[in-house]
Short mmCIF file of C-alpha atoms and ligand atoms in Angstrom, two decimals:
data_model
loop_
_atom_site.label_atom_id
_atom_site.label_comp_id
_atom_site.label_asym_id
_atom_site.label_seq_id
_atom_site.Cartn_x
_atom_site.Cartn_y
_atom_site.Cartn_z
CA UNK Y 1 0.00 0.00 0.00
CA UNK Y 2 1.17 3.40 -1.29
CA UNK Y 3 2.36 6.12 1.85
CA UNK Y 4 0.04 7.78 3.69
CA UNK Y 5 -0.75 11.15 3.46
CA UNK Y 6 -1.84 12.44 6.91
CA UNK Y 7 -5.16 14.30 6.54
CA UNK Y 8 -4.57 13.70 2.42
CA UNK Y 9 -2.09 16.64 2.41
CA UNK Y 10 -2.00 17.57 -1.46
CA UNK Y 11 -4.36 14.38 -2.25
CA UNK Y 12 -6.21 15.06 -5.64
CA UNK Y 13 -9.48 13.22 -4.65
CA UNK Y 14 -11.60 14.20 -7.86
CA UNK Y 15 -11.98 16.93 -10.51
CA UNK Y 16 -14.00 19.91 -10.26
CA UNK Y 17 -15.14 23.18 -12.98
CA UNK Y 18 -16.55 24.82 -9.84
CA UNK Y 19 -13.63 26.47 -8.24
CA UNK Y 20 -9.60 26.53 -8.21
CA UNK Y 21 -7.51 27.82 -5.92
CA UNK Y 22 -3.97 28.80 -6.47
CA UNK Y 23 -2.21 28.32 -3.16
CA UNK Y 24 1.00 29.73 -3.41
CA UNK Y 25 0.25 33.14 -5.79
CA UNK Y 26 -2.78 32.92 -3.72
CA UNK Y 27 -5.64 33.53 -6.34
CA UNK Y 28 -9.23 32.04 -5.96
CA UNK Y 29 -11.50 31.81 -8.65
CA UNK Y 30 -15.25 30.70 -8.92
CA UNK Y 31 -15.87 28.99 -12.43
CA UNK Y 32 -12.89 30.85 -13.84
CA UNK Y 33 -13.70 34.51 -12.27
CA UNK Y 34 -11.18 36.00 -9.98
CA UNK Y 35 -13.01 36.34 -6.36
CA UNK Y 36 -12.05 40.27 -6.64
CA UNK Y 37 -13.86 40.55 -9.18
CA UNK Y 38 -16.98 38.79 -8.49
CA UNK Y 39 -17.11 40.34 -5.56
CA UNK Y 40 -18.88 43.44 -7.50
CA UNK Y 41 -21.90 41.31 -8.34
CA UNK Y 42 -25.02 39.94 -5.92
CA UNK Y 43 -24.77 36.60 -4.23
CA UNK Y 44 -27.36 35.59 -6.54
CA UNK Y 45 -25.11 35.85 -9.36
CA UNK Y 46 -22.41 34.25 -7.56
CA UNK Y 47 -24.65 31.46 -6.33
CA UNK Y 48 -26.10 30.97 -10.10
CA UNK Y 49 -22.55 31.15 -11.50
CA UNK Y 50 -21.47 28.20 -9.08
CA UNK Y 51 -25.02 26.00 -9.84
CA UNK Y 52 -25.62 26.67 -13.44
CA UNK Y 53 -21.49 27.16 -14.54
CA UNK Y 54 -21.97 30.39 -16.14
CA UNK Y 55 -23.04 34.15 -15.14
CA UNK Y 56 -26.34 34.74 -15.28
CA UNK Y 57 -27.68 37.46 -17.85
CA UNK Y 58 -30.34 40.00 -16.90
CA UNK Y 59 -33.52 37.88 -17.63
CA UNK Y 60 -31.57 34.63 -15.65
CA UNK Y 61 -30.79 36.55 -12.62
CA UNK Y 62 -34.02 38.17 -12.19
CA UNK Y 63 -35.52 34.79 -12.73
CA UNK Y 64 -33.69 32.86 -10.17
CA UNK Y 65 -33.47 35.82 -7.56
CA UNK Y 66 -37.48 35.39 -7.88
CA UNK Y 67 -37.19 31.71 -7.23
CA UNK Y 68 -35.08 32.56 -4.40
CA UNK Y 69 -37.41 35.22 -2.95
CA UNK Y 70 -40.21 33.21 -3.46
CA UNK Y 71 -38.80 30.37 -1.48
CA UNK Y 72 -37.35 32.55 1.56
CA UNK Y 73 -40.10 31.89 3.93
CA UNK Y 74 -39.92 29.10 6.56
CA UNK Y 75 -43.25 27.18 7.84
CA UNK Y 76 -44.46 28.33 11.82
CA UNK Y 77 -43.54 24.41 12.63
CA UNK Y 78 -40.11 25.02 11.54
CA UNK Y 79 -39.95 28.29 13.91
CA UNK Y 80 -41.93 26.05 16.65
CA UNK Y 81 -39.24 23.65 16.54
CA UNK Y 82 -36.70 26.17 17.07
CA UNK Y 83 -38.31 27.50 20.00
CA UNK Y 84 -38.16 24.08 21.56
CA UNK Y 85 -34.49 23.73 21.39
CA UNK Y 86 -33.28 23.53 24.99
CA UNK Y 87 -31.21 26.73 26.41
CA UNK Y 88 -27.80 26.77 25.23
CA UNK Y 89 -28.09 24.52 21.54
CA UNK Y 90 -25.65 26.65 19.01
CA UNK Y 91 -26.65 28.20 16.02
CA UNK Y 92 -25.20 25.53 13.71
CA UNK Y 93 -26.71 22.82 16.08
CA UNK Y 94 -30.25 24.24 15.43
CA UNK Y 95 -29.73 24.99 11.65
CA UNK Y 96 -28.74 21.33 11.37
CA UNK Y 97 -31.41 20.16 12.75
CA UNK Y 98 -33.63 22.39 10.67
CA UNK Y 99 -32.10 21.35 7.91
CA UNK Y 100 -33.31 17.51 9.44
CA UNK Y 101 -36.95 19.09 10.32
CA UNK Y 102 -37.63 20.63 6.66
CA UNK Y 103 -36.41 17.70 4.44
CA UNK Y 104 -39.12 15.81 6.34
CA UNK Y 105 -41.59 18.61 4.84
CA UNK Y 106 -39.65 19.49 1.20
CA UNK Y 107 -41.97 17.68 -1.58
CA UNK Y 108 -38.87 16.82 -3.63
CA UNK Y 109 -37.55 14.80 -0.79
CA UNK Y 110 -37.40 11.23 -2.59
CA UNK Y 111 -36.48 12.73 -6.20
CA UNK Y 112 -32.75 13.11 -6.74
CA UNK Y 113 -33.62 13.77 -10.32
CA UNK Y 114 -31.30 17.22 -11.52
CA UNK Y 115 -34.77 19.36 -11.94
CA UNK Y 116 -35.53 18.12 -8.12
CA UNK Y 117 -31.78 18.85 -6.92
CA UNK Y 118 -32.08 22.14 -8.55
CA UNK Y 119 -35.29 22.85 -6.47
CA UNK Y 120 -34.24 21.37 -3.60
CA UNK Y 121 -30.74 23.48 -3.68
CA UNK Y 122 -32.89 26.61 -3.97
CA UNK Y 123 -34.67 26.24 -1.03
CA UNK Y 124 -31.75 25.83 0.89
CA UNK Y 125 -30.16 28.45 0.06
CA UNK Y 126 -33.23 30.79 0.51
CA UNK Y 127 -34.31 29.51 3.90
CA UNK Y 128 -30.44 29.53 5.30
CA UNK Y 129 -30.73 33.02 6.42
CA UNK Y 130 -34.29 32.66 7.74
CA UNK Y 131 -33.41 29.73 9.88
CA UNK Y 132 -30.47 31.70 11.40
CA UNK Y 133 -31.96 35.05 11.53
CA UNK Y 134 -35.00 32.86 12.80
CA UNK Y 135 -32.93 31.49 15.77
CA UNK Y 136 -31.20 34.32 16.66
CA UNK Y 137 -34.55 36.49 17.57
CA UNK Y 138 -35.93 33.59 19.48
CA UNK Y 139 -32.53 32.85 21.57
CA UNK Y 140 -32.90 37.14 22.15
CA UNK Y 141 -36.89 36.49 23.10
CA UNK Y 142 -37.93 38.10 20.13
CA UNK Y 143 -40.74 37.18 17.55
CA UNK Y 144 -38.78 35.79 14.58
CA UNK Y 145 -39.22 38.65 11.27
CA UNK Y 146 -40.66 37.50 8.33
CA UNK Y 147 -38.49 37.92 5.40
CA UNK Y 148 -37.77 41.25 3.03
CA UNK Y 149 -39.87 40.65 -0.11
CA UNK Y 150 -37.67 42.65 -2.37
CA UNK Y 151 -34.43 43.00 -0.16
CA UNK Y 152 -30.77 41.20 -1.81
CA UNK Y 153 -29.62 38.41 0.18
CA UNK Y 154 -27.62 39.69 3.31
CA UNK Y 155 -29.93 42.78 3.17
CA UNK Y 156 -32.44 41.13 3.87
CA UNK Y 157 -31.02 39.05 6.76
CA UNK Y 158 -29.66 42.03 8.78
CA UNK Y 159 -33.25 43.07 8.51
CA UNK Y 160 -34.45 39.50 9.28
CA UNK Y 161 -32.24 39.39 12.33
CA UNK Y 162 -32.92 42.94 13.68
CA UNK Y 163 -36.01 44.21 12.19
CA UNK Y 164 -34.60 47.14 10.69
CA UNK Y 165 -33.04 47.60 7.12
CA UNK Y 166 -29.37 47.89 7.39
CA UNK Y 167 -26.90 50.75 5.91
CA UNK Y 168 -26.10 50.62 2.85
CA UNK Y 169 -22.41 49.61 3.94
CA UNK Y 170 -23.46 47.16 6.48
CA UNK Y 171 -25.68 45.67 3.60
CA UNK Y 172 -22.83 45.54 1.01
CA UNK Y 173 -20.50 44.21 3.70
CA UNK Y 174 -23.38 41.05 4.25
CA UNK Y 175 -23.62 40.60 0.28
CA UNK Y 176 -20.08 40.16 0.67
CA UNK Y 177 -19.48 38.18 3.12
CA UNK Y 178 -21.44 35.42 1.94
CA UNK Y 179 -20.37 35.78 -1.31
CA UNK Y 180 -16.53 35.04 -0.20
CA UNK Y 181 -17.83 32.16 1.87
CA UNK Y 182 -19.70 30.63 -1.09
CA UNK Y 183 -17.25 28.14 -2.17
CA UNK Y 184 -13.62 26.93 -1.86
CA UNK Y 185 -12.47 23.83 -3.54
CA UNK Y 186 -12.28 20.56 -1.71
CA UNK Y 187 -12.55 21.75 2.24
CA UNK Y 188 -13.35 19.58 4.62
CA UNK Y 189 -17.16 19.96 4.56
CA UNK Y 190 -17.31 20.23 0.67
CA UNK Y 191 -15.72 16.87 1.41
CA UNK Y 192 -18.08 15.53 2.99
CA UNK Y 193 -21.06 16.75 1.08
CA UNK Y 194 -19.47 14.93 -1.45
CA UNK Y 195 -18.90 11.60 -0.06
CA UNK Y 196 -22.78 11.67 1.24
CA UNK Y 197 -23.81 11.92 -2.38
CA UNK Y 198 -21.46 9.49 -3.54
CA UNK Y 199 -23.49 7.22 -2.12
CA UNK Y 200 -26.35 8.69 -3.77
CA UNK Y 201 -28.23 9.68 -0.79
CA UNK Y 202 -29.85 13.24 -1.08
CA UNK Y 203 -29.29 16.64 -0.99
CA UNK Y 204 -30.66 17.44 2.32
CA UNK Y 205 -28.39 14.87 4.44
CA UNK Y 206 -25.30 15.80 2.32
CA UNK Y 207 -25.52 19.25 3.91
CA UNK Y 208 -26.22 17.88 7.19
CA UNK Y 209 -22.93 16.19 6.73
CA UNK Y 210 -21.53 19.28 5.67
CA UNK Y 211 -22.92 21.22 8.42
CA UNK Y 212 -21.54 18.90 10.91
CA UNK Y 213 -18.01 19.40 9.19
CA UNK Y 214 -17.88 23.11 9.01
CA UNK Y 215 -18.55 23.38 12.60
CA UNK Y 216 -15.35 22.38 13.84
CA UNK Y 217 -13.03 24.79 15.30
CA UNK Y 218 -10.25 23.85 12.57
CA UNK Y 219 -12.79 24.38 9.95
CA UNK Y 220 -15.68 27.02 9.90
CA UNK Y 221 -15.71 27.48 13.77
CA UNK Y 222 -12.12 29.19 13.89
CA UNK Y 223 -14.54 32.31 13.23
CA UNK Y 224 -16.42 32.07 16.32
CA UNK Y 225 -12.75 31.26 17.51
CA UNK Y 226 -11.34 34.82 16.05
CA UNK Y 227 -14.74 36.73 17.70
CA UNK Y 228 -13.63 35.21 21.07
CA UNK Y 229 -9.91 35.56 20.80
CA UNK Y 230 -10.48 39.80 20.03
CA UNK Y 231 -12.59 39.99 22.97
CA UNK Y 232 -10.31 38.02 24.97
CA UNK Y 233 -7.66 40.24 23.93
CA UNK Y 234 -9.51 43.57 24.50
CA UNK Y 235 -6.40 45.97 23.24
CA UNK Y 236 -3.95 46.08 20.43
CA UNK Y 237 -1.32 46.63 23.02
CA UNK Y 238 -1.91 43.08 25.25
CA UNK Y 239 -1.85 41.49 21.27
CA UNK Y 240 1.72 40.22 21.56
CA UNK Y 241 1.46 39.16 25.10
CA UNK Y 242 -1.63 37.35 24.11
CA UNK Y 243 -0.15 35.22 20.79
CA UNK Y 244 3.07 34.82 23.25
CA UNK Y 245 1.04 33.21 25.81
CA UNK Y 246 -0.73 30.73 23.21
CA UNK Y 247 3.09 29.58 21.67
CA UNK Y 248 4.15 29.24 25.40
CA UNK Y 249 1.38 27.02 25.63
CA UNK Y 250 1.65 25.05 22.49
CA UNK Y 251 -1.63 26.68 20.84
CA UNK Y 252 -2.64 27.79 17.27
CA UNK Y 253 -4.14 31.46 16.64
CA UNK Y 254 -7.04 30.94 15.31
CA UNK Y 255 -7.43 32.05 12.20
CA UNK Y 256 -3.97 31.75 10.77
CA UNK Y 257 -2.67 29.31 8.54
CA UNK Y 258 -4.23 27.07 5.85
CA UNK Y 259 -3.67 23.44 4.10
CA UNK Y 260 -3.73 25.27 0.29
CA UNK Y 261 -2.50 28.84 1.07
CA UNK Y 262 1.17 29.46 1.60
CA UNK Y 263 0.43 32.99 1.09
CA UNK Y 264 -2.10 35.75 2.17
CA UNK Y 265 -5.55 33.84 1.50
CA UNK Y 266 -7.04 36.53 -1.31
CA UNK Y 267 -10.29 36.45 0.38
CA UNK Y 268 -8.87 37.70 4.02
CA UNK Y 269 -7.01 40.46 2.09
CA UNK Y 270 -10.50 41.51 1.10
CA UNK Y 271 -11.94 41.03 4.46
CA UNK Y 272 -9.05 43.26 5.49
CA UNK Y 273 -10.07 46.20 3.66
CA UNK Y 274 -13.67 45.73 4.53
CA UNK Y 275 -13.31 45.35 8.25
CA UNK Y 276 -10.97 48.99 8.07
CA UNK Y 277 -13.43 50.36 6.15
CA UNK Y 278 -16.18 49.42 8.51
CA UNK Y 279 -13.65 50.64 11.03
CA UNK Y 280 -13.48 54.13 9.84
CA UNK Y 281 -16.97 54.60 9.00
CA UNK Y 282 -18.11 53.53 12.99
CA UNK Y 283 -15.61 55.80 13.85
CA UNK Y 284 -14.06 52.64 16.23
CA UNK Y 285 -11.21 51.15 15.10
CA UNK Y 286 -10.50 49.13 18.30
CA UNK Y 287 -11.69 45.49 16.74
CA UNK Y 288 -9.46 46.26 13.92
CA UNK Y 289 -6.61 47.42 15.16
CA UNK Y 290 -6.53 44.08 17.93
CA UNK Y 291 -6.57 42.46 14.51
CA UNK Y 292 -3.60 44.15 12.62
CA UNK Y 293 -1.83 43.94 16.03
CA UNK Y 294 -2.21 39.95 16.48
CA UNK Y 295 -1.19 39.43 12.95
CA UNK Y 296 1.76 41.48 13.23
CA UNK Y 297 2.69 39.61 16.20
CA UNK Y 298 2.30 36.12 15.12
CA UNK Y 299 4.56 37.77 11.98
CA UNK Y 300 7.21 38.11 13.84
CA UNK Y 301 6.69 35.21 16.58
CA UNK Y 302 5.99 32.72 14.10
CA UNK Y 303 6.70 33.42 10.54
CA UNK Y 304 9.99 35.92 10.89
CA UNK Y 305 11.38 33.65 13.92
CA UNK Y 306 9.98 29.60 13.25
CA UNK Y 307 9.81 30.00 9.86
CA UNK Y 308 6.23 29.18 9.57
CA UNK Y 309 3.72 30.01 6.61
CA UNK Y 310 1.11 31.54 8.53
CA UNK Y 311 -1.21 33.97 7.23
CA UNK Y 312 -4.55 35.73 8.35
CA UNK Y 313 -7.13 32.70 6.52
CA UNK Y 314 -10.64 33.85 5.52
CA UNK Y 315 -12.10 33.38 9.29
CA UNK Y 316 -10.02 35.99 10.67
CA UNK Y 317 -10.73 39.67 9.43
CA UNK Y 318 -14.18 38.42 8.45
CA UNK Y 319 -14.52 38.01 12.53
CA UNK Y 320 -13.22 41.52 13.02
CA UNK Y 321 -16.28 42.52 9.94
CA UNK Y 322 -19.02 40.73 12.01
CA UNK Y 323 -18.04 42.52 15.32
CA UNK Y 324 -18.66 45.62 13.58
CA UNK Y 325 -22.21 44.06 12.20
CA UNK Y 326 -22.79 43.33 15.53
CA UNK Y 327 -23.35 39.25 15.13
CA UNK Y 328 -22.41 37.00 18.40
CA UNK Y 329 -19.52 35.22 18.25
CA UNK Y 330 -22.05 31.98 19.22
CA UNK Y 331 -23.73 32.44 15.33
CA UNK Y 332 -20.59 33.68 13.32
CA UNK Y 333 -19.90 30.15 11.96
CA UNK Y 334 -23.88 29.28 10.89
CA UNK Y 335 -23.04 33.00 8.75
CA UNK Y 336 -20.36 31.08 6.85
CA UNK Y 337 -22.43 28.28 6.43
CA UNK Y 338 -25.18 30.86 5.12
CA UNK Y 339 -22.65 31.57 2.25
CA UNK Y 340 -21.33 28.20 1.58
CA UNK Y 341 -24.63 26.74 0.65
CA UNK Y 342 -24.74 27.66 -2.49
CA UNK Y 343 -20.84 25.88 -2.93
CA UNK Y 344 -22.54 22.91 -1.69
CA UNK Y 345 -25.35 22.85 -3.54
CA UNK Y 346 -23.07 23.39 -7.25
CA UNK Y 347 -21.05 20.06 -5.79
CA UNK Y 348 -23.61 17.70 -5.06
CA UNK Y 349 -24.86 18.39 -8.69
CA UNK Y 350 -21.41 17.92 -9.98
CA UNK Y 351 -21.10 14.92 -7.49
CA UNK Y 352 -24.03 13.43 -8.97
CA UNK Y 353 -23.69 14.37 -12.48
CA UNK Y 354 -20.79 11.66 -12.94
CA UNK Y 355 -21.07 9.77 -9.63
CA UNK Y 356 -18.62 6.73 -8.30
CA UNK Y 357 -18.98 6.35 -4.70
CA UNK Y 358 -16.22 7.84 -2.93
CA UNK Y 359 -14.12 4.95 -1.03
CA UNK Y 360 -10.83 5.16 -0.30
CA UNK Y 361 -8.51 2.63 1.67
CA UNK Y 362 -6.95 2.49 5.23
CA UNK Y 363 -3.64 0.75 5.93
CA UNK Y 364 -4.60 -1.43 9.13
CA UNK Y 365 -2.08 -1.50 11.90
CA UNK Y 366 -4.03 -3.66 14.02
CA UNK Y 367 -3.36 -6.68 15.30
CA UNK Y 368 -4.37 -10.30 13.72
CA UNK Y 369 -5.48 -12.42 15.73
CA UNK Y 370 -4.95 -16.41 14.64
CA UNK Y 371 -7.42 -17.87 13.60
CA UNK Y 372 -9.29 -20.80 16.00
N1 CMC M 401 -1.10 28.87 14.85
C1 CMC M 401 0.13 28.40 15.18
N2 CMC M 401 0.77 27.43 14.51
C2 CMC M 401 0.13 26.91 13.45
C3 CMC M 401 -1.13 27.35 13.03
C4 CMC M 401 -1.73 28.38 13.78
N3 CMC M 401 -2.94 28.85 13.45
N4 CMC M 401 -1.50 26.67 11.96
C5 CMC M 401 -0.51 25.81 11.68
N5 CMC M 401 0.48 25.96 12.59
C6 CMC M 401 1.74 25.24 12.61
C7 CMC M 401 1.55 23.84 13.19
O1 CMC M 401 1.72 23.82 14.59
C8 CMC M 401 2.61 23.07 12.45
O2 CMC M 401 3.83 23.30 13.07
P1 CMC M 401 4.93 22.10 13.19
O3 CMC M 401 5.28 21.76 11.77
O4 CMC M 401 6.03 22.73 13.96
O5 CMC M 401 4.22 20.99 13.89
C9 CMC M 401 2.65 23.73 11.08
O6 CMC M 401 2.17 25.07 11.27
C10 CMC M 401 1.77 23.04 10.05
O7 CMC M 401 0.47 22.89 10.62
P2 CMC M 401 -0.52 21.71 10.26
O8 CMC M 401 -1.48 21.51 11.38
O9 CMC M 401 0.22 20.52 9.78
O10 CMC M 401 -1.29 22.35 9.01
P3 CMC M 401 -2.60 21.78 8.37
O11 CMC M 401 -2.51 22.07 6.94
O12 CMC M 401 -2.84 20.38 8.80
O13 CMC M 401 -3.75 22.64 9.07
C11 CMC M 401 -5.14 24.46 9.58
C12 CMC M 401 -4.33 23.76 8.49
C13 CMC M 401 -5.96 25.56 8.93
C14 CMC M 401 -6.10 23.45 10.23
C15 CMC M 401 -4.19 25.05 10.63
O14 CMC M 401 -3.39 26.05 10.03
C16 CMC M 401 -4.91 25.60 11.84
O15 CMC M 401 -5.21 24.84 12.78
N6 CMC M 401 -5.25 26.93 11.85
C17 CMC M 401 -6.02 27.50 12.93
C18 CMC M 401 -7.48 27.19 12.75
C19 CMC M 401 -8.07 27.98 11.61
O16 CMC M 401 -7.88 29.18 11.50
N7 CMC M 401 -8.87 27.30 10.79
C20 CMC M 401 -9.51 27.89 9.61
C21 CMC M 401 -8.99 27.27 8.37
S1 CMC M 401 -9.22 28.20 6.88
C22 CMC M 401 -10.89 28.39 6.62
C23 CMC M 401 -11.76 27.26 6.90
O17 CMC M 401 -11.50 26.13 6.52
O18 CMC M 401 -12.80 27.51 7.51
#
């Protein structure tokens, strides 16, 4: 049996048209458009581009926004079931189970036909931001908001999850956001999505499984990480004492480093901007400059003096952007999975489009025990 590669380090597990990542210019691109440049355009374009393989043009994109605003709402059992979530259940714990609750209700549940997939996908992706925006109200004692009829995407779930329509910054930083968390290549929960259809089950569980992935605090849940690690930290001047403390202690900032990237991941550098600009506009460029303090530190501690490729990844000036939108640290990662829906939805198609199930090998190092 061939060598091992420990957590298939460099592995090509499959071929993909839906996104490629260049890890050492660092360059991502959706379906062959630079992320910088699509992130001009509304999620919906973004999320079309990654189902359907090609922009949208005017007619298309008004077409399938409509699908998606028509599909936004969530059924009062759905909200009833959140409410009866004991004290305490995260965000990505109740949009999992959600997800669970509404396959039981979605009418394309047995069909894993393409025209069903496509239907199904779309209601994911609208309802994401309900669910969460849904949960969030209820966790605050607040009567969930029904959604924006006309609002874009992360518009209308700032207004979902406060009941107000948000700036016109705070809304272009939302579109954003979810548009850079759409997709990325073969990450772990993309992974897993993957493997779940393999085996031709359906749409619904594969982003259960892919829920369950991103959650992890080496995945998706190193941005809940980042929220707590700037409040933990308080001040740019206790930064370096703070990263100090966690190499003392043999710990990773969260954050930093990344399997592909041996460079600056190209979507923190446009977090980066964002979150200053945010920074400047508040007039409170605290969060920000905690930020550009720990990275300079683990700079220096890290890269200048170990040697090691570390470089701000995608969860950590997108953390510094959400504590200027004002999101809890407890629902930053169910935000990412609000944006990587769409990523997951273009795979399974591609997944099922030319399907083997996905089984690899494990070299056993067990014992054998003779035979009686
Ligand atoms: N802080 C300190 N040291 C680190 C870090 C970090 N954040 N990341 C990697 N290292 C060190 C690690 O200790 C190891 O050192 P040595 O060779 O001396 O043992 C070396 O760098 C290589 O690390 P690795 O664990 O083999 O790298 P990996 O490719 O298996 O892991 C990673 C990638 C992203 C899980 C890891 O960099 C990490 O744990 N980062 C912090 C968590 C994080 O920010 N996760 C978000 C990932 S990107 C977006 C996403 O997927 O959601």
């Amino acid at each position: 049996m061939e060598d091992i590669k420990k957590g298939l380090e460099s592995v090509i597990a499959l071929e993909t048209s839906i996104s490629y990542i260049d890890g050492i210019n660092g360059i991502l691109e959706y379906r062959g458009y630079n992320i910088n440049d699509l992130s001009e355009m509304p999620y919906d374009a973004v999320s079309y581009l990654l189902i359907h393989g090609e922009l949208p043009d005017e007619d298309e994109l008004e077409a399938f926004s409509g699908q998606l605003r028509a599909e936004r709402e969530i059924d009062e059992d759905t909200i009833e079931f959140m409410r009866m979530c004991p004290y305490g259940v995260e965000a990505m714990d109740a949009l999992r189970t959600a997800v669970s609750y509404l396959s039981h209700h979605d009418p394309d549940m047995s069909d894993c036909s393409l025209d069903a997939n496509l239907r199904k996908g779309i209601r994911l992706i609208a309802k994401f931001p309900t669910i969460v925006a849904a949960y969030y109200r209820i966790t605050n004692g607040q009567e969930p908001i029904a959604p924006h009829p006309s609002l874009p995407h992360g518009a209308n779930f700032l207004y979902m999850l406060r009941g107000e329509e948000p700036s016109e910054l705070e809304a272009r930083l939302m579109e954003l956001d979810f548009i850079l968390s759409a997709e990325h290549e073969l990450n772990a929960s993309t992974f897993s999505v993957r493997v779940a259809v393999s085996t031709l089950s359906d749409i619904h569980s594969a982003v259960i499984a892919g829920l369950s992935t991103l959650k992890g605090p080496l995945h998706g849940g190193a941005r809940l990480a980042v929220m707590r690690m700037l409040e933990e930290v308080g001040s740019p001047e206790r930064a370096e004492e703070y990263v100090l403390s966690l190499i003392a202690e043999g710990q990773r900032v969260m954050g930093f480093g990344h399997r592909v990237y041996k460079t600056y991941d190209p979507r923190a550098r446009i977090y980066k901007r964002l979150a200053r600009e945010i920074a400047d506009e508040r007039g409170d460029t605290r969060w920000f400059r905690i930020a550009e303090s720990i990275e300079e530190a683990v700079q220096r501690e890290l890269v200048e003096k170990q040697g090691k490729p570390l470089c701000p990844n995608v969860d950590f000036y997108s953390a510094v952007v959400y504590k200027y939108l004002h999101i809890p640290p407890e629902f930053a990662t169910s935000l990412f999975a609000i944006g990587r829906i769409s990523g997951w939805v273009a795979h399974c198609i591609e997944q099922y489009a030319d399907n083997r199930v996905i089984r690899p090998r494990a070299k056993y190092v067990g014992k054998h025990h003779p035979s009686r």
